[in-house]
Amino acid sequence: MIKLPPSVPEGVFVLIGQEPHLQHLSDYMKLTQPTDSQGRYLHFDQLRHRFPKHLDQAICWGIVKYERSRLYQQILPVGTPEAWCKFLLTPTAQRVVSTVDRYASTAALEYMSSKIGKAAHIKYLLNDLIEDEAISSSQLEGAATTTLVAKDMLKRERLPRTPDEKMIIGNYRMMRFAWDKRNAPLSAELIAEMHEVGVQGIDDDKYSPGSFRLNDDVVVQDGDSNVVHTPPPAEGIAKRLGRLADWINTCHDDATTSRYLHPLIKGISLHFALGYEHPFRDGNGRVARALFYWFMFKSDYAAFRYISISVLLKNAAVQYGTSYLYTETDELDLTYFIDYQCSVVQRAVDSFKASYEKSVKEAESFEQWLWESGLYKELNEKQKTVFQVAKSGTAKQFTAVNVKENLGCSYNTASAVLNGLVELNIFVKKKQGREWVFSMRDQAEIQKNWLKTSR
């Protein structure tokens, strides 16, 4: 359990000017900043270990809180009675906002596609990456299906066999729903519809798809079954979500006004608010993360279709939950949650950027090898795309159904593309059930086979 902040003594700056604190005045004054010396925005639970032992912890915390309060900006209302969350823009958030603007906007994505010179290849690459969020978001909620099995199910469009697989399919549908509805205004009805799309058919008695909870028997527990969050009452949920929707639908894009909010900060706040309200019996975390994506899509950050935050949240689930708790236990200071989510977004965008850069480098090398070997002119454009995807390791197995979807062609054309690669000794195929599954040969084997046939 986290250590709750102490009550702040009145007049902390008067106190430190009096004995016995006066002799440590210079040490107290070193705390007059909202972050620590490394720019980290820390909760009392973390700071208490860093305050000098000879200082009074309550006074130390009071000084830090005073410095923060001078910079707070109210951001959004939650709960009943209505309470306003507040935040301040930390160095971490400022850095990540810049990163997102540079690499995750729709314009940046279009530039990436044009730079690689093979729009079909980058599209195929990104269509594969979009599955990661649906899978990881489900695993974060407890789905036991492995990533490999889940990807295989999505690629082959196989029907789910277990409740965990149904959860992954539901998240996949919900992510597509978020993209399709990106131009719609937020409403309580849209939130309910997103929940229904994501959980229907998994266990309807447990989830009550698309229906807000009617009772106050839902709580959030930690790994030791301790209650860490009791959501606001069920009564008034639709009204409160309508209030949240009004705030989201209000334009905060004018940078010349004091109420400007960067879309990333606003999207993260929406994520928190849905989790705080907990309007459904189950599936709240999945809907909260999907709404974050929905808002980023809406705000013209299309690259977030291919950036998975849940992959990283899954690997640090405790810190994810703790960021909620830090906010709730410190007077709804949303800075903790925003800062943590920003750090996750930074790593996710870095991973996306690295995948793209690796793809560009391998594409250039591959194009050179194709041309020099003479194999280049033997391939049509669609075969080049599939071959490059296979060579980059983005996908290891291909089916006609999968290629049809990613290349936007007919089933017969997709089959011809794959069988043509087999005839050229680039791919091999084997029967799995009723379906042919294709995979690339080892590169050395491809070169060896090509040397034999080209002599």
Short mmCIF file of C-alpha atoms in Angstrom, two decimals:
data_model
loop_
_atom_site.label_atom_id
_atom_site.label_comp_id
_atom_site.label_asym_id
_atom_site.label_seq_id
_atom_site.Cartn_x
_atom_site.Cartn_y
_atom_site.Cartn_z
CA MET A 1 0.00 0.00 0.00
CA ILE A 2 1.19 3.52 -0.74
CA LYS A 3 1.91 6.00 2.02
CA LEU A 4 -0.72 8.75 2.00
CA PRO A 5 0.43 12.38 2.08
CA PRO A 6 0.38 13.98 5.56
CA SER A 7 -1.74 16.97 6.45
CA VAL A 8 0.08 20.13 5.44
CA PRO A 9 0.80 22.40 8.41
CA GLU A 10 -0.54 25.94 8.13
CA GLY A 11 2.03 28.60 7.33
CA VAL A 12 4.93 26.30 6.46
CA PHE A 13 7.12 29.24 5.47
CA VAL A 14 6.50 30.85 8.84
CA LEU A 15 7.35 27.60 10.58
CA ILE A 16 10.72 27.18 8.89
CA GLY A 17 11.67 30.65 10.11
CA GLN A 18 11.23 29.53 13.70
CA GLU A 19 13.14 27.17 15.94
CA PRO A 20 13.84 24.28 15.80
CA HIS A 21 13.48 24.51 11.99
CA LEU A 22 15.35 27.79 11.46
CA GLN A 23 18.75 26.13 11.68
CA HIS A 24 17.81 24.02 8.62
CA LEU A 25 16.30 26.88 6.64
CA SER A 26 18.65 26.48 3.65
CA ASP A 27 17.83 22.76 3.39
CA TYR A 28 14.10 23.48 3.46
CA MET A 29 14.46 26.16 0.76
CA LYS A 30 16.08 23.64 -1.58
CA LEU A 31 12.64 21.98 -1.82
CA THR A 32 10.93 25.01 -3.34
CA GLN A 33 10.30 23.45 -6.75
CA PRO A 34 7.51 21.19 -8.12
CA THR A 35 9.88 18.44 -9.30
CA ASP A 36 13.03 16.90 -7.89
CA SER A 37 16.52 17.70 -9.14
CA GLN A 38 16.06 15.23 -12.01
CA GLY A 39 12.78 16.77 -13.16
CA ARG A 40 10.63 13.95 -11.75
CA TYR A 41 7.15 14.68 -10.39
CA LEU A 42 7.04 12.46 -7.32
CA HIS A 43 4.25 11.57 -4.91
CA PHE A 44 4.80 11.79 -1.15
CA ASP A 45 5.05 7.99 -1.15
CA GLN A 46 8.28 8.40 -3.14
CA LEU A 47 9.51 11.72 -1.78
CA ARG A 48 9.41 10.66 1.88
CA HIS A 49 12.45 8.46 1.23
CA ARG A 50 14.29 11.38 -0.40
CA PHE A 51 13.64 14.13 2.15
CA PRO A 52 16.69 14.69 4.39
CA LYS A 53 16.20 12.75 7.62
CA HIS A 54 16.82 15.81 9.82
CA LEU A 55 13.86 17.68 8.29
CA ASP A 56 10.18 17.47 9.24
CA GLN A 57 8.45 15.45 6.48
CA ALA A 58 5.10 17.23 6.81
CA ILE A 59 6.79 20.61 6.40
CA CYS A 60 8.86 19.32 3.46
CA TRP A 61 5.70 18.09 1.77
CA GLY A 62 3.94 21.39 2.51
CA ILE A 63 6.71 23.33 0.75
CA VAL A 64 6.53 21.07 -2.33
CA LYS A 65 2.73 21.30 -2.43
CA TYR A 66 2.87 25.11 -2.19
CA GLU A 67 5.21 25.30 -5.17
CA ARG A 68 2.97 22.98 -7.17
CA SER A 69 -0.23 24.82 -6.26
CA ARG A 70 1.15 28.03 -7.81
CA LEU A 71 1.38 26.24 -11.18
CA TYR A 72 -1.78 24.11 -11.14
CA GLN A 73 -4.30 24.34 -13.96
CA GLN A 74 -7.79 22.90 -13.51
CA ILE A 75 -8.41 20.38 -16.26
CA LEU A 76 -11.65 18.34 -15.99
CA PRO A 77 -14.50 17.50 -13.60
CA VAL A 78 -15.13 13.99 -12.23
CA GLY A 79 -17.31 12.27 -9.66
CA THR A 80 -20.17 13.47 -7.48
CA PRO A 81 -20.17 15.94 -5.92
CA GLU A 82 -18.25 17.41 -8.82
CA ALA A 83 -14.50 17.69 -8.20
CA TRP A 84 -11.96 19.17 -10.58
CA CYS A 85 -8.72 17.42 -11.45
CA LYS A 86 -5.67 19.64 -11.77
CA PHE A 87 -2.26 19.28 -13.35
CA LEU A 88 0.91 21.07 -14.27
CA LEU A 89 3.07 20.58 -17.34
CA THR A 90 6.29 18.80 -16.34
CA PRO A 91 9.53 18.50 -18.34
CA THR A 92 8.55 14.90 -19.21
CA ALA A 93 5.18 15.94 -20.61
CA GLN A 94 6.68 18.82 -22.59
CA ARG A 95 9.26 16.52 -24.18
CA VAL A 96 6.69 13.87 -25.12
CA VAL A 97 4.26 16.42 -26.56
CA SER A 98 7.05 17.50 -28.90
CA THR A 99 7.83 13.87 -29.83
CA VAL A 100 4.19 13.13 -30.63
CA ASP A 101 3.90 16.23 -32.83
CA ARG A 102 7.02 15.23 -34.75
CA TYR A 103 6.39 11.54 -35.30
CA ALA A 104 2.74 10.61 -34.66
CA SER A 105 0.69 13.13 -36.62
CA THR A 106 -1.16 12.21 -39.80
CA ALA A 107 1.28 14.40 -41.75
CA ALA A 108 4.26 12.56 -40.24
CA LEU A 109 2.74 9.20 -41.17
CA GLU A 110 2.19 10.34 -44.75
CA TYR A 111 5.81 11.52 -44.91
CA MET A 112 7.04 8.14 -43.66
CA SER A 113 5.05 6.35 -46.33
CA SER A 114 6.38 8.60 -49.08
CA LYS A 115 9.98 8.41 -47.88
CA ILE A 116 10.11 4.64 -48.04
CA GLY A 117 8.97 4.87 -51.65
CA LYS A 118 6.79 1.78 -51.19
CA ALA A 119 3.49 2.86 -49.69
CA ALA A 120 2.11 -0.68 -49.99
CA HIS A 121 4.96 -2.06 -47.88
CA ILE A 122 4.60 0.48 -45.06
CA LYS A 123 0.84 -0.11 -45.07
CA TYR A 124 1.39 -3.86 -44.76
CA LEU A 125 3.90 -3.30 -41.96
CA LEU A 126 1.54 -1.05 -40.02
CA ASN A 127 -1.50 -3.28 -40.52
CA ASP A 128 0.47 -5.98 -38.75
CA LEU A 129 1.44 -3.68 -35.87
CA ILE A 130 -2.17 -2.64 -35.20
CA GLU A 131 -2.84 -6.09 -33.73
CA ASP A 132 -0.42 -5.48 -30.85
CA GLU A 133 -2.70 -3.07 -29.00
CA ALA A 134 -5.74 -5.35 -29.13
CA ILE A 135 -3.71 -8.29 -27.83
CA SER A 136 -1.76 -6.45 -25.12
CA SER A 137 -4.80 -4.56 -23.84
CA SER A 138 -6.54 -7.92 -23.34
CA GLN A 139 -3.49 -9.46 -21.65
CA LEU A 140 -3.36 -6.45 -19.33
CA GLU A 141 -6.89 -7.37 -18.24
CA GLY A 142 -5.88 -10.99 -17.59
CA ALA A 143 -6.24 -12.76 -20.93
CA ALA A 144 -3.92 -15.77 -20.83
CA THR A 145 -3.62 -16.33 -24.60
CA THR A 146 -0.04 -15.92 -25.87
CA THR A 147 0.78 -13.16 -28.32
CA LEU A 148 1.87 -15.69 -30.96
CA VAL A 149 -1.41 -17.62 -30.80
CA ALA A 150 -3.42 -14.40 -30.76
CA LYS A 151 -1.68 -12.98 -33.83
CA ASP A 152 -2.21 -16.25 -35.64
CA MET A 153 -5.93 -16.08 -34.85
CA LEU A 154 -6.25 -12.51 -36.11
CA LYS A 155 -4.27 -13.10 -39.28
CA ARG A 156 -6.23 -16.19 -40.24
CA GLU A 157 -9.53 -14.69 -39.12
CA ARG A 158 -10.06 -17.82 -37.07
CA LEU A 159 -13.05 -17.92 -34.75
CA PRO A 160 -12.08 -17.54 -31.07
CA ARG A 161 -12.09 -20.77 -29.07
CA THR A 162 -11.84 -19.46 -25.50
CA PRO A 163 -13.11 -16.47 -23.50
CA ASP A 164 -9.58 -15.00 -23.58
CA GLU A 165 -9.51 -15.19 -27.38
CA LYS A 166 -12.97 -13.61 -27.48
CA MET A 167 -11.56 -10.75 -25.38
CA ILE A 168 -8.80 -10.17 -27.93
CA ILE A 169 -11.23 -10.23 -30.85
CA GLY A 170 -13.41 -7.77 -28.93
CA ASN A 171 -10.51 -5.40 -28.39
CA TYR A 172 -9.59 -5.67 -32.05
CA ARG A 173 -13.15 -4.70 -32.99
CA MET A 174 -13.09 -1.86 -30.47
CA MET A 175 -9.89 -0.40 -31.93
CA ARG A 176 -11.42 -0.46 -35.40
CA PHE A 177 -14.58 1.11 -33.99
CA ALA A 178 -12.47 3.91 -32.46
CA TRP A 179 -10.97 4.64 -35.88
CA ASP A 180 -14.29 4.46 -37.73
CA LYS A 181 -15.96 6.81 -35.21
CA ARG A 182 -13.10 9.31 -35.01
CA ASN A 183 -15.18 12.09 -36.56
CA ALA A 184 -18.16 11.63 -34.23
CA PRO A 185 -18.57 13.79 -31.11
CA LEU A 186 -18.20 12.07 -27.78
CA SER A 187 -21.39 11.14 -25.93
CA ALA A 188 -22.49 8.72 -23.22
CA GLU A 189 -24.15 6.73 -26.01
CA LEU A 190 -20.89 6.44 -27.98
CA ILE A 191 -19.05 5.23 -24.87
CA ALA A 192 -21.76 2.59 -24.28
CA GLU A 193 -21.60 1.51 -27.92
CA MET A 194 -17.81 1.16 -27.73
CA HIS A 195 -18.20 -1.09 -24.68
CA GLU A 196 -20.80 -3.21 -26.45
CA VAL A 197 -18.57 -3.64 -29.51
CA GLY A 198 -15.64 -4.66 -27.32
CA VAL A 199 -17.22 -7.15 -24.92
CA GLN A 200 -20.34 -8.56 -26.56
CA GLY A 201 -20.26 -12.33 -26.85
CA ILE A 202 -17.51 -12.88 -24.27
CA ASP A 203 -19.65 -13.38 -21.17
CA ASP A 204 -22.73 -11.19 -21.47
CA ASP A 205 -23.95 -11.90 -17.93
CA LYS A 206 -20.61 -10.70 -16.54
CA TYR A 207 -20.12 -7.67 -18.77
CA SER A 208 -23.68 -6.48 -19.58
CA PRO A 209 -22.50 -5.19 -22.98
CA GLY A 210 -23.30 -1.53 -23.60
CA SER A 211 -25.10 -1.08 -20.27
CA PHE A 212 -23.95 1.16 -17.43
CA ARG A 213 -23.77 -0.46 -13.99
CA LEU A 214 -26.90 -0.10 -11.88
CA ASN A 215 -25.41 -0.85 -8.44
CA ASP A 216 -22.55 0.30 -6.26
CA ASP A 217 -21.00 -3.14 -5.83
CA VAL A 218 -18.08 -2.52 -8.20
CA VAL A 219 -14.68 -1.69 -6.71
CA VAL A 220 -11.07 -1.74 -7.94
CA GLN A 221 -8.69 -4.02 -6.06
CA ASP A 222 -4.93 -4.45 -6.10
CA GLY A 223 -3.09 -7.75 -6.42
CA ASP A 224 -3.58 -8.44 -2.70
CA SER A 225 -7.37 -7.92 -2.93
CA ASN A 226 -7.19 -4.56 -1.14
CA VAL A 227 -9.82 -2.05 -2.30
CA VAL A 228 -7.87 0.82 -3.85
CA HIS A 229 -10.69 2.69 -5.60
CA THR A 230 -14.41 2.96 -4.98
CA PRO A 231 -16.00 4.53 -8.06
CA PRO A 232 -18.62 7.28 -7.80
CA PRO A 233 -22.20 6.00 -7.34
CA ALA A 234 -24.07 4.30 -10.17
CA GLU A 235 -26.79 6.92 -9.91
CA GLY A 236 -25.99 9.72 -12.34
CA ILE A 237 -23.41 7.85 -14.44
CA ALA A 238 -24.98 8.84 -17.77
CA LYS A 239 -25.19 12.47 -16.64
CA ARG A 240 -21.55 12.53 -15.52
CA LEU A 241 -20.39 10.93 -18.77
CA GLY A 242 -22.40 13.58 -20.61
CA ARG A 243 -20.51 16.23 -18.62
CA LEU A 244 -17.23 14.54 -19.58
CA ALA A 245 -18.34 14.44 -23.23
CA ASP A 246 -19.14 18.17 -23.17
CA TRP A 247 -15.61 18.85 -21.91
CA ILE A 248 -14.04 16.63 -24.58
CA ASN A 249 -16.17 18.21 -27.32
CA THR A 250 -15.11 21.71 -26.23
CA CYS A 251 -12.29 23.04 -28.39
CA HIS A 252 -9.05 23.57 -26.46
CA ASP A 253 -6.86 23.97 -29.55
CA ASP A 254 -6.35 27.74 -29.49
CA ALA A 255 -2.77 28.13 -28.27
CA THR A 256 -3.29 31.87 -27.73
CA THR A 257 -5.74 31.31 -24.85
CA SER A 258 -5.12 30.25 -21.25
CA ARG A 259 -7.34 27.17 -21.64
CA TYR A 260 -5.21 25.56 -24.37
CA LEU A 261 -4.58 21.84 -23.89
CA HIS A 262 -2.45 19.70 -26.15
CA PRO A 263 -4.50 16.77 -27.55
CA LEU A 264 -2.15 14.24 -25.92
CA ILE A 265 -2.79 15.72 -22.45
CA LYS A 266 -6.52 15.85 -23.14
CA GLY A 267 -6.61 12.25 -24.42
CA ILE A 268 -4.73 10.98 -21.35
CA SER A 269 -7.19 12.88 -19.14
CA LEU A 270 -10.10 11.15 -20.91
CA HIS A 271 -8.36 7.81 -20.24
CA PHE A 272 -8.16 8.63 -16.53
CA ALA A 273 -11.72 9.98 -16.24
CA LEU A 274 -13.30 6.84 -17.71
CA GLY A 275 -11.25 4.64 -15.38
CA TYR A 276 -12.17 6.82 -12.41
CA GLU A 277 -15.91 6.77 -13.16
CA HIS A 278 -15.86 3.00 -13.87
CA PRO A 279 -19.27 3.10 -15.59
CA PHE A 280 -19.43 -0.60 -16.54
CA ARG A 281 -19.44 -3.78 -14.50
CA ASP A 282 -16.29 -4.94 -16.30
CA GLY A 283 -14.15 -3.92 -19.28
CA ASN A 284 -13.60 -0.33 -18.08
CA GLY A 285 -9.82 -0.39 -18.61
CA ARG A 286 -10.17 -1.56 -22.20
CA VAL A 287 -12.74 1.10 -23.00
CA ALA A 288 -10.62 3.80 -21.32
CA ARG A 289 -7.59 2.91 -23.46
CA ALA A 290 -9.73 2.69 -26.61
CA LEU A 291 -11.14 6.16 -25.88
CA PHE A 292 -7.61 7.52 -25.61
CA TYR A 293 -6.91 6.18 -29.09
CA TRP A 294 -10.26 7.50 -30.37
CA PHE A 295 -9.35 11.00 -29.23
CA MET A 296 -5.87 10.86 -30.75
CA PHE A 297 -7.39 9.71 -34.07
CA LYS A 298 -9.93 12.51 -33.81
CA SER A 299 -7.13 15.02 -33.19
CA ASP A 300 -5.33 14.02 -36.40
CA TYR A 301 -2.65 11.78 -34.91
CA ALA A 302 -3.22 8.85 -37.26
CA ALA A 303 0.07 7.13 -36.42
CA PHE A 304 -1.48 6.06 -33.12
CA ARG A 305 -3.26 3.36 -35.12
CA TYR A 306 0.09 1.61 -35.10
CA ILE A 307 1.48 2.62 -31.69
CA SER A 308 0.66 0.25 -28.84
CA ILE A 309 0.71 1.71 -25.34
CA SER A 310 -0.73 -1.46 -23.80
CA VAL A 311 2.34 -3.48 -24.78
CA LEU A 312 4.29 -1.32 -22.32
CA LEU A 313 1.51 -0.94 -19.74
CA LYS A 314 1.25 -4.73 -19.62
CA ASN A 315 4.93 -4.96 -18.73
CA ALA A 316 4.51 -2.44 -15.90
CA ALA A 317 0.95 -3.05 -14.73
CA VAL A 318 1.77 -2.13 -11.11
CA GLN A 319 3.10 1.31 -12.07
CA TYR A 320 0.02 1.85 -14.26
CA GLY A 321 -2.29 1.20 -11.32
CA THR A 322 -0.11 3.23 -8.96
CA SER A 323 -0.35 6.30 -11.21
CA TYR A 324 -4.13 6.17 -10.73
CA LEU A 325 -3.70 5.89 -6.96
CA TYR A 326 -1.21 8.73 -6.72
CA THR A 327 -3.69 11.03 -8.46
CA GLU A 328 -6.62 9.98 -6.30
CA THR A 329 -4.75 10.21 -2.99
CA ASP A 330 -3.29 13.65 -3.70
CA GLU A 331 -6.36 15.83 -4.21
CA LEU A 332 -6.95 14.62 -7.80
CA ASP A 333 -3.56 15.87 -8.99
CA LEU A 334 -3.66 14.39 -12.49
CA THR A 335 0.00 15.21 -13.11
CA TYR A 336 1.05 11.78 -11.79
CA PHE A 337 -1.14 9.91 -14.29
CA ILE A 338 -0.30 12.26 -17.17
CA ASP A 339 3.44 12.01 -16.48
CA TYR A 340 3.38 8.21 -16.34
CA GLN A 341 1.30 7.88 -19.49
CA CYS A 342 3.59 10.36 -21.26
CA SER A 343 6.61 8.22 -20.38
CA VAL A 344 4.82 5.20 -21.85
CA VAL A 345 3.84 7.11 -24.99
CA GLN A 346 7.45 8.24 -25.43
CA ARG A 347 8.70 4.64 -25.43
CA ALA A 348 5.86 3.49 -27.67
CA VAL A 349 6.54 6.22 -30.25
CA ASP A 350 10.27 5.47 -30.08
CA SER A 351 9.50 1.80 -30.80
CA PHE A 352 7.24 2.77 -33.71
CA LYS A 353 9.93 5.08 -35.09
CA ALA A 354 12.58 2.37 -34.74
CA SER A 355 10.38 -0.15 -36.59
CA TYR A 356 9.88 2.33 -39.38
CA GLU A 357 13.58 3.22 -39.66
CA LYS A 358 14.55 -0.45 -39.65
CA SER A 359 11.98 -1.07 -42.36
CA VAL A 360 13.36 1.78 -44.47
CA LYS A 361 16.94 0.52 -44.11
CA GLU A 362 16.04 -3.06 -44.96
CA ALA A 363 13.90 -1.96 -47.87
CA GLU A 364 16.82 -0.02 -49.35
CA SER A 365 19.21 -2.94 -48.90
CA PHE A 366 16.68 -5.37 -50.30
CA GLU A 367 16.03 -3.22 -53.35
CA GLN A 368 19.76 -3.15 -54.07
CA TRP A 369 20.07 -6.94 -53.73
CA LEU A 370 17.05 -7.52 -55.95
CA TRP A 371 18.44 -5.31 -58.67
CA GLU A 372 21.96 -6.69 -58.57
CA SER A 373 20.81 -10.32 -58.52
CA GLY A 374 18.37 -9.95 -61.40
CA LEU A 375 15.51 -11.29 -59.29
CA TYR A 376 13.95 -7.85 -59.13
CA LYS A 377 12.50 -7.91 -62.62
CA GLU A 378 11.00 -11.35 -62.02
CA LEU A 379 8.67 -10.03 -59.31
CA ASN A 380 5.53 -7.98 -59.75
CA GLU A 381 4.77 -5.10 -57.37
CA LYS A 382 2.57 -7.12 -55.05
CA GLN A 383 5.15 -9.89 -54.79
CA LYS A 384 7.83 -7.33 -53.94
CA THR A 385 5.66 -6.00 -51.11
CA VAL A 386 4.96 -9.43 -49.59
CA PHE A 387 8.59 -10.51 -50.01
CA GLN A 388 9.87 -7.38 -48.28
CA VAL A 389 7.46 -7.81 -45.36
CA ALA A 390 8.62 -11.41 -44.96
CA LYS A 391 12.28 -10.47 -45.17
CA SER A 392 11.93 -7.75 -42.54
CA GLY A 393 10.49 -10.29 -40.11
CA THR A 394 7.30 -8.29 -39.62
CA ALA A 395 5.27 -11.35 -40.55
CA LYS A 396 6.52 -14.92 -40.80
CA GLN A 397 3.44 -16.65 -42.18
CA PHE A 398 1.05 -15.59 -44.93
CA THR A 399 -2.30 -16.78 -46.16
CA ALA A 400 -4.33 -15.69 -49.15
CA VAL A 401 -6.91 -14.18 -46.79
CA ASN A 402 -4.28 -12.16 -44.96
CA VAL A 403 -2.59 -10.91 -48.15
CA LYS A 404 -5.98 -10.09 -49.67
CA GLU A 405 -6.80 -7.82 -46.71
CA ASN A 406 -3.43 -6.11 -46.45
CA LEU A 407 -2.95 -5.51 -50.18
CA GLY A 408 -6.59 -4.70 -50.91
CA CYS A 409 -6.85 -7.18 -53.78
CA SER A 410 -9.04 -10.16 -54.62
CA TYR A 411 -8.55 -13.60 -53.08
CA ASN A 412 -7.47 -15.05 -56.44
CA THR A 413 -4.89 -12.31 -56.93
CA ALA A 414 -3.52 -12.90 -53.42
CA SER A 415 -3.25 -16.64 -54.12
CA ALA A 416 -1.42 -15.93 -57.38
CA VAL A 417 1.02 -13.61 -55.58
CA LEU A 418 1.90 -16.28 -53.01
CA ASN A 419 2.07 -19.21 -55.42
CA GLY A 420 4.25 -17.14 -57.72
CA LEU A 421 6.72 -16.66 -54.89
CA VAL A 422 6.72 -20.44 -54.34
CA GLU A 423 7.46 -21.04 -58.03
CA LEU A 424 10.43 -18.70 -57.77
CA ASN A 425 11.77 -20.75 -54.80
CA ILE A 426 11.39 -17.72 -52.52
CA PHE A 427 8.50 -19.09 -50.43
CA VAL A 428 7.40 -22.53 -49.33
CA LYS A 429 3.85 -23.59 -48.55
CA LYS A 430 2.22 -26.24 -46.41
CA LYS A 431 -1.35 -27.25 -45.63
CA GLN A 432 -2.75 -26.42 -42.20
CA GLY A 433 -6.28 -27.69 -41.88
CA ARG A 434 -8.08 -26.52 -44.98
CA GLU A 435 -5.75 -23.61 -45.57
CA TRP A 436 -2.43 -23.16 -47.33
CA VAL A 437 0.12 -21.30 -45.22
CA PHE A 438 3.11 -19.65 -46.92
CA SER A 439 6.46 -18.64 -45.43
CA MET A 440 9.76 -17.33 -46.74
CA ARG A 441 12.77 -19.55 -47.21
CA ASP A 442 16.01 -18.70 -45.49
CA GLN A 443 17.75 -15.85 -47.31
CA ALA A 444 20.88 -17.92 -48.01
CA GLU A 445 18.67 -20.64 -49.49
CA ILE A 446 16.90 -18.08 -51.69
CA GLN A 447 20.22 -16.80 -52.99
CA LYS A 448 21.49 -20.34 -53.55
CA ASN A 449 18.33 -21.33 -55.43
CA TRP A 450 18.45 -18.18 -57.49
CA LEU A 451 22.09 -18.78 -58.47
CA LYS A 452 21.17 -22.30 -59.63
CA THR A 453 18.23 -21.18 -61.77
CA SER A 454 19.94 -18.10 -63.19
CA ARG A 455 22.99 -19.95 -64.58
#
